[in-house]
CSV table of C-alpha atoms and ligand atoms in Angstrom, one decimal:
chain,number,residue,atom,x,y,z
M,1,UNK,CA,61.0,45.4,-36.4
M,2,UNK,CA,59.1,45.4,-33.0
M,3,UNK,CA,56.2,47.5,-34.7
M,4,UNK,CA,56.4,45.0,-38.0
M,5,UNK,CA,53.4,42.8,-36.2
M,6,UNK,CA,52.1,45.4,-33.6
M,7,UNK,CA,49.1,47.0,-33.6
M,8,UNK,CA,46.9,45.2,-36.6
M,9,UNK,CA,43.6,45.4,-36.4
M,10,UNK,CA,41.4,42.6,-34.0
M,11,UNK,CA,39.0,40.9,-35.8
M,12,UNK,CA,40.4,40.0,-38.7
M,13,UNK,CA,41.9,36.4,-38.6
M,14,UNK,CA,44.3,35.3,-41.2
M,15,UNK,CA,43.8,31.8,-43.0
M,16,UNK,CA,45.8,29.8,-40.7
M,17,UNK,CA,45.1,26.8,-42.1
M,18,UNK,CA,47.2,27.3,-45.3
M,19,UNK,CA,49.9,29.3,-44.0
M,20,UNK,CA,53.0,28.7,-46.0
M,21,UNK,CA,56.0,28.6,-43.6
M,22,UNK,CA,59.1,27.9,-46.3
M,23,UNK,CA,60.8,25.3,-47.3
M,24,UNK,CA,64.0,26.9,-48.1
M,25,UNK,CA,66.1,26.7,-45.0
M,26,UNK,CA,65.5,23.1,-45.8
M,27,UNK,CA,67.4,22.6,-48.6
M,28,UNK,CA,70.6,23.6,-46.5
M,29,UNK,CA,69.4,21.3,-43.8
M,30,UNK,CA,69.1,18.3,-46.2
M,31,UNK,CA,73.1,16.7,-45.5
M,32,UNK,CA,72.0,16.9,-41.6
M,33,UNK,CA,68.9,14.9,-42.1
M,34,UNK,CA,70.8,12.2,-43.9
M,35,UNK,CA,73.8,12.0,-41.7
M,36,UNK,CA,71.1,12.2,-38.5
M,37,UNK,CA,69.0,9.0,-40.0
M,38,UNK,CA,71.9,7.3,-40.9
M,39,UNK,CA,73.8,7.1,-37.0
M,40,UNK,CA,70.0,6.1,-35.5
M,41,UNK,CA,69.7,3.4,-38.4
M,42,UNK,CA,72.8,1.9,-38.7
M,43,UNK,CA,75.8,0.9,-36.2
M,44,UNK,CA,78.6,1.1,-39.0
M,45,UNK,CA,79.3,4.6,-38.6
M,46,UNK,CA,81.9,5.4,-35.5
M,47,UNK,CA,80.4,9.3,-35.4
M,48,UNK,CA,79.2,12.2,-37.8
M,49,UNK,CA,82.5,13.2,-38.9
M,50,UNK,CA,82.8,9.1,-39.9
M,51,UNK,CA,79.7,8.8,-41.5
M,52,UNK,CA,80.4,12.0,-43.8
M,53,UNK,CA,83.9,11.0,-44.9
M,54,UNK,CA,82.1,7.4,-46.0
M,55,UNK,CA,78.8,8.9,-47.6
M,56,UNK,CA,81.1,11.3,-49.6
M,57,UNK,CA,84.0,8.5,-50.5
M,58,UNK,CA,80.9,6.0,-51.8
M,59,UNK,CA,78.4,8.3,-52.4
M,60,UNK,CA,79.6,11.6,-53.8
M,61,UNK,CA,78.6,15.3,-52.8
M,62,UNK,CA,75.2,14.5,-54.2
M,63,UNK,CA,74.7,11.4,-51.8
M,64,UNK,CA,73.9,13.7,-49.2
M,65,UNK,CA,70.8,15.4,-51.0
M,66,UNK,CA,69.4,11.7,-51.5
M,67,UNK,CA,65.3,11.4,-50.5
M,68,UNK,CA,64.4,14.7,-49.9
M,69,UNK,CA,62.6,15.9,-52.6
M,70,UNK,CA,59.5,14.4,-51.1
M,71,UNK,CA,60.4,15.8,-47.8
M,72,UNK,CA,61.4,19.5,-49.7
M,73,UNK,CA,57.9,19.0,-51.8
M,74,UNK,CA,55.6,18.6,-48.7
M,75,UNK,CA,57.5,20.4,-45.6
M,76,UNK,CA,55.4,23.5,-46.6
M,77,UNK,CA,52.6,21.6,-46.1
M,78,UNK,CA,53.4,20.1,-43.2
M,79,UNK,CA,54.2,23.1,-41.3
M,80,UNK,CA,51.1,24.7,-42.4
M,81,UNK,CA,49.2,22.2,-40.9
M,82,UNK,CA,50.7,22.0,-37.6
M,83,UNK,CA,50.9,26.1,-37.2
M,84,UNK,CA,46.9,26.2,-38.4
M,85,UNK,CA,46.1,23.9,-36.1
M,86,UNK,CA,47.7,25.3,-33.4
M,87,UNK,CA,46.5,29.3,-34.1
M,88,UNK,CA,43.1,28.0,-34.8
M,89,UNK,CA,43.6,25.4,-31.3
M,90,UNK,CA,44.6,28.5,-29.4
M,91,UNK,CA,41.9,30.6,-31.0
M,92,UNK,CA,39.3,28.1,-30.3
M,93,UNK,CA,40.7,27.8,-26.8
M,94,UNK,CA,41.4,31.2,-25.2
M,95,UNK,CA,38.9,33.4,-28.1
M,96,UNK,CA,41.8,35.9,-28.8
M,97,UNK,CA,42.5,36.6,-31.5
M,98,UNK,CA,46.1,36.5,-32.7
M,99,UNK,CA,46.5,40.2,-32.9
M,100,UNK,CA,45.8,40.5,-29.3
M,101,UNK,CA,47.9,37.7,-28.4
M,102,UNK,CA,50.5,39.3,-26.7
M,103,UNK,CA,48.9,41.7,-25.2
M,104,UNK,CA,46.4,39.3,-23.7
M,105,UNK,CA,48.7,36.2,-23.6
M,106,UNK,CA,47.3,32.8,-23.4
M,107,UNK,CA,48.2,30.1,-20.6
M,108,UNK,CA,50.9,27.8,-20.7
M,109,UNK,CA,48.6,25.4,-20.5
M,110,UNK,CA,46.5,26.5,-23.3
M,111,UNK,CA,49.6,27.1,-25.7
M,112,UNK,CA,50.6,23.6,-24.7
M,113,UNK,CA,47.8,21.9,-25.6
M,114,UNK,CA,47.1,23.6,-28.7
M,115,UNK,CA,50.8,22.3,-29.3
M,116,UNK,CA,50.2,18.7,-28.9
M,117,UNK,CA,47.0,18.9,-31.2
M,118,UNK,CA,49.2,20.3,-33.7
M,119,UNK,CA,51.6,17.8,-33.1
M,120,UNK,CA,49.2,15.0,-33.2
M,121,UNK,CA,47.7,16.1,-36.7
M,122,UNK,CA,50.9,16.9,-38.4
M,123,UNK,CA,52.2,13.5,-37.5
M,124,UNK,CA,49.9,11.4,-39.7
M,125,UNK,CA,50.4,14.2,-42.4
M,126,UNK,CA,54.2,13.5,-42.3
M,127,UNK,CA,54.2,9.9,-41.6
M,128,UNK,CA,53.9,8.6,-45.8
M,129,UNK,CA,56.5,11.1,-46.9
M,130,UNK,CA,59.0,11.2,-43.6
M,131,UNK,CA,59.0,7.3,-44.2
M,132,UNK,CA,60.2,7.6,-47.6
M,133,UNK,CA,62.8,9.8,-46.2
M,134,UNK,CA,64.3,7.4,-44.3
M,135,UNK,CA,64.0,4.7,-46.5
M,136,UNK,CA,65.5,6.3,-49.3
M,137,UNK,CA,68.6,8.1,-46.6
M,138,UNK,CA,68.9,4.8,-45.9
M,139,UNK,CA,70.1,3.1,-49.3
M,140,UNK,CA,74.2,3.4,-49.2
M,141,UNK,CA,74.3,2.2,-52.8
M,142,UNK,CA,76.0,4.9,-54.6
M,143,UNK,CA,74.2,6.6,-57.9
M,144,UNK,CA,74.5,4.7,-61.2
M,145,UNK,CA,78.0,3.3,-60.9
M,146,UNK,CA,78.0,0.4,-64.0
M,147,UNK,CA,78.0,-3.1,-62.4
M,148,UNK,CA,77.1,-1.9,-58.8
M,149,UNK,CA,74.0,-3.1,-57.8
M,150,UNK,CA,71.1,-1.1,-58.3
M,151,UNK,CA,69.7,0.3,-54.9
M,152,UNK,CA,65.9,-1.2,-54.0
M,153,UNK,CA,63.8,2.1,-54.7
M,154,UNK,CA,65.1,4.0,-57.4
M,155,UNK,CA,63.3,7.2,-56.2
M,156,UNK,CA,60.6,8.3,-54.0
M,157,UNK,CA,57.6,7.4,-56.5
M,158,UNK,CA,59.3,4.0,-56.8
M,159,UNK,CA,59.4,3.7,-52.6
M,160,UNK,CA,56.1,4.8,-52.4
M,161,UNK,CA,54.9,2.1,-55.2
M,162,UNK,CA,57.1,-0.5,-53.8
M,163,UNK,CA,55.8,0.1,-50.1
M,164,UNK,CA,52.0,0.0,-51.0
M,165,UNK,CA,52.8,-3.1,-53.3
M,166,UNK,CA,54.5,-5.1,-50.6
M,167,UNK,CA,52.2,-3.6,-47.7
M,168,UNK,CA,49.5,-2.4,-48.8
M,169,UNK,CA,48.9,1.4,-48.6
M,170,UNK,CA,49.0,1.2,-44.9
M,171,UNK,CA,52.4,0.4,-45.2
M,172,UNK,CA,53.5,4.2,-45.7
M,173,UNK,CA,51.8,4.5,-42.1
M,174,UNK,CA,54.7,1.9,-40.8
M,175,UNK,CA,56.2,4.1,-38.0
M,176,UNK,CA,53.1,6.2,-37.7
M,177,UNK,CA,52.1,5.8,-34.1
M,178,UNK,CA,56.2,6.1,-32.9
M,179,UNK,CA,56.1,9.4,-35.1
M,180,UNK,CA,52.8,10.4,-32.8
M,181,UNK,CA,54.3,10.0,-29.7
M,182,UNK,CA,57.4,12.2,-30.8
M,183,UNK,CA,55.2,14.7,-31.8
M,184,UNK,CA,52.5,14.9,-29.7
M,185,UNK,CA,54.5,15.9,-26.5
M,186,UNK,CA,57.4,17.7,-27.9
M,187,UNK,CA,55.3,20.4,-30.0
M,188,UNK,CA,53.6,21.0,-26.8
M,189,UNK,CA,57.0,21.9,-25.6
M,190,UNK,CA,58.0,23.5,-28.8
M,191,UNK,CA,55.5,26.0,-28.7
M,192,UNK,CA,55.8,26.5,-24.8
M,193,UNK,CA,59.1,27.2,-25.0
M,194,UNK,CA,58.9,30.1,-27.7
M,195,UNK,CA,56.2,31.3,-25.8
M,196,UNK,CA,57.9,31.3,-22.8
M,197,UNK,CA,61.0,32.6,-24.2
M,198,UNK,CA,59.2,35.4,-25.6
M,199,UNK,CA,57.6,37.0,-22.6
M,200,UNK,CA,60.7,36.4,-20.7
M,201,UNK,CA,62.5,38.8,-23.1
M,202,UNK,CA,59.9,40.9,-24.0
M,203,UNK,CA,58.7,44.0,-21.6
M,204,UNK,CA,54.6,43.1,-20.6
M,205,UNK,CA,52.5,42.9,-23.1
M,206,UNK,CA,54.7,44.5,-25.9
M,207,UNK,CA,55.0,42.1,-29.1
M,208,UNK,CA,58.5,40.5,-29.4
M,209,UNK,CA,61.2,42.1,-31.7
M,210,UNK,CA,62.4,40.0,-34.5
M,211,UNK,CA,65.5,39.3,-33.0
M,212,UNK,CA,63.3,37.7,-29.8
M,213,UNK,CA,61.5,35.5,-32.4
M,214,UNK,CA,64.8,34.4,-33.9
M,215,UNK,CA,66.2,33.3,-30.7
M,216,UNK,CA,63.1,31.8,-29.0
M,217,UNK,CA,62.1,30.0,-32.3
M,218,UNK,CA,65.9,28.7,-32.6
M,219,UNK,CA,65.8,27.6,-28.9
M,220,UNK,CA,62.5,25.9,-29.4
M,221,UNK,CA,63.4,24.1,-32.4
M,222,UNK,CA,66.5,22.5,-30.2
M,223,UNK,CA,64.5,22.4,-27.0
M,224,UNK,CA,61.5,20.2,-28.7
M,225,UNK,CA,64.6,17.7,-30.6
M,226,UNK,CA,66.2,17.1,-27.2
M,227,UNK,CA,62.9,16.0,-25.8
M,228,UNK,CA,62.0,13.9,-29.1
M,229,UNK,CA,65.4,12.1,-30.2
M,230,UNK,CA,64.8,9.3,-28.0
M,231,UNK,CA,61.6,8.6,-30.1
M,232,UNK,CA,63.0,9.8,-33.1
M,233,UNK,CA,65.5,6.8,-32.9
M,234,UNK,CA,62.8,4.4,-32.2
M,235,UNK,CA,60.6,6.0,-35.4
M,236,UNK,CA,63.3,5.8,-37.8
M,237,UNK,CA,64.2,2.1,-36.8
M,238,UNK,CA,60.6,1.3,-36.8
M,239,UNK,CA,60.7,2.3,-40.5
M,240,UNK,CA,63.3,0.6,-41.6
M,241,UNK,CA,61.5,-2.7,-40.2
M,242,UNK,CA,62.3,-5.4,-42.6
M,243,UNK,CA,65.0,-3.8,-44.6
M,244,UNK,CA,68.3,-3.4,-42.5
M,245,UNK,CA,66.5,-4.2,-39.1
M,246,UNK,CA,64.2,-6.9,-38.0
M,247,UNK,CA,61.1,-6.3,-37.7
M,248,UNK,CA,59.9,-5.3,-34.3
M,249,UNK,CA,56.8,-6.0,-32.4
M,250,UNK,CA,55.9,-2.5,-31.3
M,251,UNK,CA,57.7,1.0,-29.7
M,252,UNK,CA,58.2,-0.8,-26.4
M,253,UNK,CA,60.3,-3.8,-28.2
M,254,UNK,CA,62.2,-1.7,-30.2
M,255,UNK,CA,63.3,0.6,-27.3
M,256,UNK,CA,64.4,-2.5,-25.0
M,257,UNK,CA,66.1,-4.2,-27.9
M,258,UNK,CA,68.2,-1.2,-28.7
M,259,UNK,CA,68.9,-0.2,-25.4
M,260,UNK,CA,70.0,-3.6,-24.7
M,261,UNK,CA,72.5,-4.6,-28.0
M,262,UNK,CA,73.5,-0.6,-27.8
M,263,UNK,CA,73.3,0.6,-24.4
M,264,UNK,CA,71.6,4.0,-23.4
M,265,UNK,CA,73.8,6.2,-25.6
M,266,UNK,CA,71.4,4.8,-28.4
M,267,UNK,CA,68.5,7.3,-27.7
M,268,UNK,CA,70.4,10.3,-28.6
M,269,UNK,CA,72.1,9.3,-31.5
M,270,UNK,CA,71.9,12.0,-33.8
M,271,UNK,CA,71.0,15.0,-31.1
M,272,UNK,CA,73.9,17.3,-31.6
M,273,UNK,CA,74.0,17.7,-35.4
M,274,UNK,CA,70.4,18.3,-35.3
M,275,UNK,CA,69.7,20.8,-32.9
M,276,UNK,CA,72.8,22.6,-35.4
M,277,UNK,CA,70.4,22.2,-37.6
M,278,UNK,CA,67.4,23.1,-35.7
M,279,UNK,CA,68.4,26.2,-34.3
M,280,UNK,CA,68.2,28.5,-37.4
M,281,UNK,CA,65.6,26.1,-39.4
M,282,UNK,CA,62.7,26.9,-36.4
M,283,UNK,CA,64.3,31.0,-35.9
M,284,UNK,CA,63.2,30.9,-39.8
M,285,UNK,CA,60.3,29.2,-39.3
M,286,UNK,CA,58.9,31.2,-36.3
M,287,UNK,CA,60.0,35.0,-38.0
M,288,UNK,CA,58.1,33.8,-40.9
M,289,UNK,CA,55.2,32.8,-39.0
M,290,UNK,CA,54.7,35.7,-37.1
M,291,UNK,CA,55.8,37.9,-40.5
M,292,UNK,CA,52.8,36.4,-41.9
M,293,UNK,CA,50.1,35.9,-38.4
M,294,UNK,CA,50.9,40.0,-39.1
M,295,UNK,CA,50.5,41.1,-42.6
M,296,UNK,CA,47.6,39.0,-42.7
M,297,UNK,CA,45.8,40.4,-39.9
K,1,DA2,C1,59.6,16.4,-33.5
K,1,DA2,N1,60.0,17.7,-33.2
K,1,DA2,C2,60.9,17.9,-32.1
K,1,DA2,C3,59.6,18.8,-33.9
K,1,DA2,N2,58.9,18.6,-34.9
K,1,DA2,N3,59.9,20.0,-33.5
K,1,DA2,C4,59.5,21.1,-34.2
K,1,DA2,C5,60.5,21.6,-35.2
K,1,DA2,C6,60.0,21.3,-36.5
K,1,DA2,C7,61.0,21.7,-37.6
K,1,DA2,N4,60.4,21.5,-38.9
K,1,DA2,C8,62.3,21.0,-37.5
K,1,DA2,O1,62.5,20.1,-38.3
K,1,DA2,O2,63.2,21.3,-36.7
C-alpha cells in the first residue's frame, strides 16, 4: 500500500479545492455528536451512559440521528474546504508539490500554518449548518407523540427559517467567532500532528504506508479534540444563547460563567466519547485524502 501514492508524477496538481473527503464514517458517528452536545449544553445528564438511557427512553433509537442531515449533507464540503486550503496553503508556502511532499517535507511551521488557515476558512463554512446541529441535538421533545408539545424547529429548513426570522441572517453566524478560535489553533495541531506522526514512523523520505495514515490521522483527529473541547463547550453554549441558556456577552463571559456555576470539569465535557469517535472518523478521513492527493496526481 506504501507504493499506492509513491512515485506520481511532479507537476501535476490535483484540484484540491473540491476534494471530496466522505461523509460516510459520519453517519456512524451521528449518536456521538448528539450525546457530545447534549453533556456541554445541558447539566441534566449525570454522564454519557445517563444521557443515552434518557434519549432512548424519551426519544427512541431514532432520537439519536436527530439534526444531522444538514451536518451529513455539507460535511463533504466542509472537509473539502479545509484540506484545499491547506494543500494549496502548503503549496503556496513551501512550492512543492504534493507528490514530492515527502520526499521534500515541509516545516512544521509551514504545515502549521497552512493548518490554521484551513481552520480559519472552514470555520465560517461550518458555522450556519454546525449551529443548526446543535440547536436541533438540542430539542429533547420526542418525535410526533399526540398531545406532546411540538419541539420549536420542526427540521433543519425550519431552524434555518426560524433563526434568520428572529435574527436576521446573521443569526446562523451566532457562535461563529467561538467556532474560529476552536479551529484556528487546533487544525494547526491536527495537521502537525499527522505530519509529525508520519515521519516518525516512516523511514526518510519514503511515503507513509496506509496503516501509518490510519494511525497518525486517528491520533490527530483525538489530538486536535483534546486541544479544542474547551472551546467546543463554550461554541455550543454560545449557540444555544437564548433557548436553554442566557444569553452571554461574549467567549470570555461564557467561559467564567461556566467555570464558575460548574467548576473546571466543565471544559471537557464531552472529550472521551469524542475522541472514540474521532479516532477512526480522521484515520478515514486522512487514507482518503492521501488515496485521492495520489490518484489525482
Ligand atoms: C475542531 N477540531 C478539533 C477539528 N476540527 N479537528 C479536525 C477533525 C475534523 C473531523 N471532521 C472530526 O470531526 O473529527
Amino acid at each position: 500500500m506504501a507504493s499506492c501514492w509513491a512515485g506520481r508524477g511532479a507537476g501535476m496538481e490535483p484540484p484540491c479545492s473540491s476534494l471530496p473527503i466522505p461523509a460516510l464514517p459520519c453517519w456512524a458517528a451521528c449518536p456521538v455528536f448528539l450525546i457530545q452536545v447534549r453533556l456541554q449544553t445541558q447539566t441534566t445528564y449525570q454522564g454519557i451512559i445517563d444521557c443515552m438511557v434518557k434519549t432512548y427512553r424519551h426519544e427512541s433509537l431514532l432520537g439519536f440521528f436527530k439534526g444531522m442531515s444538514f451536518p451529513i449533507a455539507s460535511i463533504a464540503v466542509v472537509n473539502s474546504v479545509l484540506f484545499g486550503v491547506y494543500s494549496n496553503t502548503l503549496l503556496a508556502l513551501t512550492t512543492t508539490s504534493h507528490q514530492e511532499r515527502w520526499a521534500q517535507p515541509p516545516s512544521y511551521t509551514h504545515v502549521f500554518i497552512a493548518g490554521c488557515t484551513g481552520g480559519f476558512v472552514q470555520a465560517y463554512c461550518l458555522a450556519p449548518f454546525d449551529l443548526i446541529k446543535v440547536r436541533l441535538q438540542n430539542q429533547t421533545e420526542p418525535r410526533a407523540r399526540p398531545g406532546s408539545p411540538p419541539p420549536r424547529y420542526r427540521g433543519p429548513v425550519h431552524c434555518a427559517v426560524s433563526i434568520c426570522r428572529e435574527d436576521g441572517p446573521w443569526g446562523l453566524f451566532r457562535g461563529a467567532w467561538a467556532l474560529t478560535l476552536r479551529d484556528t489553533p487546533t487544525l494547526g495541531i491536527y495537521f502537525v500532528t499527522y505530519e509529525w506522526l508520519c515521519r516518525q514512523s516512516t523511514p526518510d523520505r519514503q511515503n507513509p504506508g496506509a496503516a501509518t495514515v490510519l494511525v497518525a490521522g486517528g491520533f490527530a483527529g483525538i489530538a486536535s479534540w483534546a486541544v479544542a473541547t474547551p472551546l467546543d463547550v463554550i461554541k455550543s453554549r454560545m449557540q444555544m444563547g437564548g433557548l436553554k441558556h442566557r444569553v452571554y456577552r461574549g467567549v470570555l463571559d461564557c467561559m467564567v460563567s461556566s467555570a464558575r456555576q460548574e467548576g473546571l470539569g466543565v471544559f471537557f465535557r464531552g472529550l472521551t466519547i469524542n475522541s472514540a469517535r474521532a479516532f477512526p472518523v480522521n484515520a478515514v478521513t486522512f487514507l482518503t485524502y492521501e488515496y485521492l492527493l495520489s490518484s489525482w496526481g
